[in-house]
């Protein structure tokens, strides 16, 4: 089983970015834990702060991988382009968020990804990625 986690803008700063919301663990550290927990999964990882690079990666993996776990971060709430590419591909996409976006500012309640995602997991901290991974197994 081949899965990719795609993280959007400023998720490269996890560990030092607003730790009261996003926790104090780096994503690289968490990813190592996930890979140890799910040795049967070929788990790839991509992070970019650039919308077009995220779209390119979704196109590149979206017809051959078994699943995409997508945290498009702020682009979730703004990007029709990412919403369109999620609709265009055949690989199922699970949308994840670390925080509960519905308990935060109103602009975070809108998602251009959710209508075309297989499911949405949010508000469980980094464990949201683990739950998304389990949903593919
Ligand atoms: C986020 C929530 C978004 O609203 C925010 O812009 C992020 C992270 C989350 O994982 O909780 O950057 O996607």
PDB file of C-alpha atoms and ligand atoms in Angstrom:
ATOM      1  CA  UNK A   1       0.000   0.000   0.000  1.00  0.00           C
ATOM      2  CA  UNK A   2       1.429   3.337  -1.072  1.00  0.00           C
ATOM      3  CA  UNK A   3       0.186   6.468   0.689  1.00  0.00           C
ATOM      4  CA  UNK A   4       1.428  10.045   0.592  1.00  0.00           C
ATOM      5  CA  UNK A   5       0.994  12.759   3.189  1.00  0.00           C
ATOM      6  CA  UNK A   6       0.913  16.200   1.584  1.00  0.00           C
ATOM      7  CA  UNK A   7       1.255  19.178   3.907  1.00  0.00           C
ATOM      8  CA  UNK A   8       0.654  22.780   2.911  1.00  0.00           C
ATOM      9  CA  UNK A   9       2.011  26.135   4.006  1.00  0.00           C
ATOM     10  CA  UNK A  10       3.745  26.689   7.327  1.00  0.00           C
ATOM     11  CA  UNK A  11       3.283  23.099   8.435  1.00  0.00           C
ATOM     12  CA  UNK A  12       7.076  22.872   8.072  1.00  0.00           C
ATOM     13  CA  UNK A  13       7.174  24.980  11.256  1.00  0.00           C
ATOM     14  CA  UNK A  14       5.314  22.434  13.383  1.00  0.00           C
ATOM     15  CA  UNK A  15       7.012  22.187  16.758  1.00  0.00           C
ATOM     16  CA  UNK A  16       7.602  25.915  17.040  1.00  0.00           C
ATOM     17  CA  UNK A  17       4.487  27.335  15.362  1.00  0.00           C
ATOM     18  CA  UNK A  18       1.747  28.279  17.877  1.00  0.00           C
ATOM     19  CA  UNK A  19       2.395  25.180  20.032  1.00  0.00           C
ATOM     20  CA  UNK A  20      -0.776  25.823  22.054  1.00  0.00           C
ATOM     21  CA  UNK A  21      -2.734  25.023  18.853  1.00  0.00           C
ATOM     22  CA  UNK A  22      -0.451  22.685  16.910  1.00  0.00           C
ATOM     23  CA  UNK A  23       1.620  21.013  19.637  1.00  0.00           C
ATOM     24  CA  UNK A  24       5.356  20.951  20.199  1.00  0.00           C
ATOM     25  CA  UNK A  25       6.396  17.949  18.091  1.00  0.00           C
ATOM     26  CA  UNK A  26       8.059  18.412  14.705  1.00  0.00           C
ATOM     27  CA  UNK A  27       6.377  16.699  11.776  1.00  0.00           C
ATOM     28  CA  UNK A  28       9.563  14.812  10.891  1.00  0.00           C
ATOM     29  CA  UNK A  29       9.600  13.306  14.375  1.00  0.00           C
ATOM     30  CA  UNK A  30       5.916  12.373  14.162  1.00  0.00           C
ATOM     31  CA  UNK A  31       6.428  10.891  10.691  1.00  0.00           C
ATOM     32  CA  UNK A  32       9.128   8.570  12.037  1.00  0.00           C
ATOM     33  CA  UNK A  33       6.635   7.337  14.647  1.00  0.00           C
ATOM     34  CA  UNK A  34       3.980   6.745  11.980  1.00  0.00           C
ATOM     35  CA  UNK A  35       6.418   4.805   9.779  1.00  0.00           C
ATOM     36  CA  UNK A  36       7.355   2.588  12.737  1.00  0.00           C
ATOM     37  CA  UNK A  37       3.699   2.019  13.609  1.00  0.00           C
ATOM     38  CA  UNK A  38       2.675   1.144  10.027  1.00  0.00           C
ATOM     39  CA  UNK A  39       5.673  -0.743   8.561  1.00  0.00           C
ATOM     40  CA  UNK A  40       3.426  -2.352   5.926  1.00  0.00           C
ATOM     41  CA  UNK A  41       2.685   1.033   4.360  1.00  0.00           C
ATOM     42  CA  UNK A  42       5.042   2.784   1.958  1.00  0.00           C
ATOM     43  CA  UNK A  43       4.504   6.225   3.404  1.00  0.00           C
ATOM     44  CA  UNK A  44       5.767   9.162   1.363  1.00  0.00           C
ATOM     45  CA  UNK A  45       5.820  12.753   2.542  1.00  0.00           C
ATOM     46  CA  UNK A  46       5.739  16.091   0.753  1.00  0.00           C
ATOM     47  CA  UNK A  47       5.476  19.602   2.153  1.00  0.00           C
ATOM     48  CA  UNK A  48       5.314  22.861   0.272  1.00  0.00           C
ATOM     49  CA  UNK A  49       4.429  26.453   0.972  1.00  0.00           C
ATOM     50  CA  UNK A  50       3.608  26.925  -2.728  1.00  0.00           C
ATOM     51  CA  UNK A  51       0.097  26.250  -4.021  1.00  0.00           C
ATOM     52  CA  UNK A  52       1.189  25.159  -7.523  1.00  0.00           C
ATOM     53  CA  UNK A  53       3.707  22.663  -6.130  1.00  0.00           C
ATOM     54  CA  UNK A  54       0.955  21.068  -4.044  1.00  0.00           C
ATOM     55  CA  UNK A  55      -1.254  20.824  -7.146  1.00  0.00           C
ATOM     56  CA  UNK A  56       1.648  19.273  -9.121  1.00  0.00           C
ATOM     57  CA  UNK A  57       2.253  16.670  -6.391  1.00  0.00           C
ATOM     58  CA  UNK A  58      -1.461  15.759  -6.234  1.00  0.00           C
ATOM     59  CA  UNK A  59      -1.491  15.306 -10.038  1.00  0.00           C
ATOM     60  CA  UNK A  60       1.731  13.245  -9.907  1.00  0.00           C
ATOM     61  CA  UNK A  61       0.448  10.813  -7.240  1.00  0.00           C
ATOM     62  CA  UNK A  62      -3.306  11.024  -7.813  1.00  0.00           C
ATOM     63  CA  UNK A  63      -3.621   8.236 -10.391  1.00  0.00           C
ATOM     64  CA  UNK A  64      -1.234   5.641  -8.963  1.00  0.00           C
ATOM     65  CA  UNK A  65      -1.141   5.893  -5.151  1.00  0.00           C
ATOM     66  CA  UNK A  66      -3.639   4.091  -2.925  1.00  0.00           C
ATOM     67  CA  UNK A  67      -4.350   7.175  -0.864  1.00  0.00           C
ATOM     68  CA  UNK A  68      -3.500  10.808  -0.266  1.00  0.00           C
ATOM     69  CA  UNK A  69      -3.653  12.376   3.203  1.00  0.00           C
ATOM     70  CA  UNK A  70      -3.925  16.093   2.554  1.00  0.00           C
ATOM     71  CA  UNK A  71      -3.535  18.947   4.994  1.00  0.00           C
ATOM     72  CA  UNK A  72      -3.592  21.922   2.653  1.00  0.00           C
ATOM     73  CA  UNK A  73      -3.401  24.238   5.702  1.00  0.00           C
ATOM     74  CA  UNK A  74      -4.518  27.789   4.837  1.00  0.00           C
ATOM     75  CA  UNK A  75      -5.065  26.850   1.152  1.00  0.00           C
ATOM     76  CA  UNK A  76      -7.943  24.653   2.341  1.00  0.00           C
ATOM     77  CA  UNK A  77      -9.963  27.809   2.818  1.00  0.00           C
ATOM     78  CA  UNK A  78      -8.887  29.696  -0.313  1.00  0.00           C
ATOM     79  CA  UNK A  79      -7.776  27.401  -3.126  1.00  0.00           C
ATOM     80  CA  UNK A  80     -10.234  26.517  -5.868  1.00  0.00           C
ATOM     81  CA  UNK A  81      -7.180  25.083  -7.698  1.00  0.00           C
ATOM     82  CA  UNK A  82      -6.528  22.475  -5.025  1.00  0.00           C
ATOM     83  CA  UNK A  83     -10.253  21.717  -4.794  1.00  0.00           C
ATOM     84  CA  UNK A  84     -10.332  21.153  -8.576  1.00  0.00           C
ATOM     85  CA  UNK A  85      -7.321  18.818  -8.634  1.00  0.00           C
ATOM     86  CA  UNK A  86      -8.746  16.709  -5.796  1.00  0.00           C
ATOM     87  CA  UNK A  87     -11.870  16.331  -7.957  1.00  0.00           C
ATOM     88  CA  UNK A  88      -9.819  15.471 -11.061  1.00  0.00           C
ATOM     89  CA  UNK A  89      -7.799  12.550  -9.677  1.00  0.00           C
ATOM     90  CA  UNK A  90      -8.822   8.948  -8.982  1.00  0.00           C
ATOM     91  CA  UNK A  91      -6.824   8.324  -5.759  1.00  0.00           C
ATOM     92  CA  UNK A  92      -9.017   8.865  -2.678  1.00  0.00           C
ATOM     93  CA  UNK A  93      -8.094  11.887  -0.569  1.00  0.00           C
ATOM     94  CA  UNK A  94      -8.596  12.186   3.187  1.00  0.00           C
ATOM     95  CA  UNK A  95      -8.558  15.819   4.283  1.00  0.00           C
ATOM     96  CA  UNK A  96      -6.947  16.301   7.691  1.00  0.00           C
ATOM     97  CA  UNK A  97      -6.431  19.185  10.079  1.00  0.00           C
ATOM     98  CA  UNK A  98      -4.531  19.189  13.332  1.00  0.00           C
ATOM     99  CA  UNK A  99      -6.870  21.699  14.961  1.00  0.00           C
ATOM    100  CA  UNK A 100     -10.650  21.725  15.039  1.00  0.00           C
ATOM    101  CA  UNK A 101     -11.129  24.357  12.359  1.00  0.00           C
ATOM    102  CA  UNK A 102     -14.832  24.681  13.264  1.00  0.00           C
ATOM    103  CA  UNK A 103     -13.994  25.929  16.753  1.00  0.00           C
ATOM    104  CA  UNK A 104     -11.760  28.653  15.309  1.00  0.00           C
ATOM    105  CA  UNK A 105     -12.287  31.773  13.156  1.00  0.00           C
ATOM    106  CA  UNK A 106     -15.183  31.686  10.713  1.00  0.00           C
ATOM    107  CA  UNK A 107     -12.907  31.848   7.641  1.00  0.00           C
ATOM    108  CA  UNK A 108     -11.579  28.405   8.648  1.00  0.00           C
ATOM    109  CA  UNK A 109     -15.071  26.874   8.426  1.00  0.00           C
ATOM    110  CA  UNK A 110     -14.971  26.935   4.620  1.00  0.00           C
ATOM    111  CA  UNK A 111     -13.109  24.150   2.759  1.00  0.00           C
ATOM    112  CA  UNK A 112     -12.691  23.820  -1.007  1.00  0.00           C
ATOM    113  CA  UNK A 113     -11.418  20.255  -0.464  1.00  0.00           C
ATOM    114  CA  UNK A 114     -14.145  18.640   1.663  1.00  0.00           C
ATOM    115  CA  UNK A 115     -16.777  18.290  -1.110  1.00  0.00           C
ATOM    116  CA  UNK A 116     -14.423  16.043  -3.084  1.00  0.00           C
ATOM    117  CA  UNK A 117     -12.614  14.299  -0.229  1.00  0.00           C
ATOM    118  CA  UNK A 118     -13.421  10.735   0.728  1.00  0.00           C
ATOM    119  CA  UNK A 119     -13.558  11.909   4.336  1.00  0.00           C
ATOM    120  CA  UNK A 120     -12.404  14.615   6.713  1.00  0.00           C
ATOM    121  CA  UNK A 121     -10.580  14.131  10.034  1.00  0.00           C
ATOM    122  CA  UNK A 122      -9.848  17.151  12.194  1.00  0.00           C
ATOM    123  CA  UNK A 123      -9.202  18.281  15.723  1.00  0.00           C
ATOM    124  CA  UNK A 124      -7.207  15.307  17.032  1.00  0.00           C
ATOM    125  CA  UNK A 125      -3.814  16.992  16.917  1.00  0.00           C
ATOM    126  CA  UNK A 126      -1.153  15.104  14.952  1.00  0.00           C
ATOM    127  CA  UNK A 127      -3.147  11.948  15.645  1.00  0.00           C
ATOM    128  CA  UNK A 128      -5.507  13.112  12.857  1.00  0.00           C
ATOM    129  CA  UNK A 129      -2.887  11.757  10.390  1.00  0.00           C
ATOM    130  CA  UNK A 130      -2.780   8.387  12.181  1.00  0.00           C
ATOM    131  CA  UNK A 131      -6.585   8.110  12.012  1.00  0.00           C
ATOM    132  CA  UNK A 132      -6.534   8.994   8.318  1.00  0.00           C
ATOM    133  CA  UNK A 133      -3.908   6.330   7.679  1.00  0.00           C
ATOM    134  CA  UNK A 134      -5.950   3.737   9.559  1.00  0.00           C
ATOM    135  CA  UNK A 135      -8.964   4.578   7.395  1.00  0.00           C
ATOM    136  CA  UNK A 136      -7.007   3.358   4.340  1.00  0.00           C
ATOM    137  CA  UNK A 137      -6.047   0.029   5.931  1.00  0.00           C
TER     138      UNK A 137
HETATM  139  C1  LIG B   1      -4.693  23.643   9.728  1.00  0.00           C
HETATM  140  C2  LIG B   1      -5.864  24.599   9.957  1.00  0.00           C
HETATM  141  C3  LIG B   1      -5.817  25.743   8.976  1.00  0.00           C
HETATM  142  O1  LIG B   1      -6.913  26.625   9.196  1.00  0.00           O
HETATM  143  C4  LIG B   1      -4.527  26.539   9.149  1.00  0.00           C
HETATM  144  O2  LIG B   1      -4.451  27.544   8.176  1.00  0.00           O
HETATM  145  C5  LIG B   1      -3.321  25.671   9.127  1.00  0.00           C
HETATM  146  C6  LIG B   1      -3.352  24.363   9.779  1.00  0.00           C
HETATM  147  C7  LIG B   1      -4.654  22.521  10.787  1.00  0.00           C
HETATM  148  O3  LIG B   1      -4.006  21.507  10.516  1.00  0.00           O
HETATM  149  O4  LIG B   1      -5.239  22.653  11.857  1.00  0.00           O
HETATM  150  O5  LIG B   1      -2.251  26.094   8.668  1.00  0.00           O
HETATM  151  O6  LIG B   1      -4.853  23.036   8.459  1.00  0.00           O
END
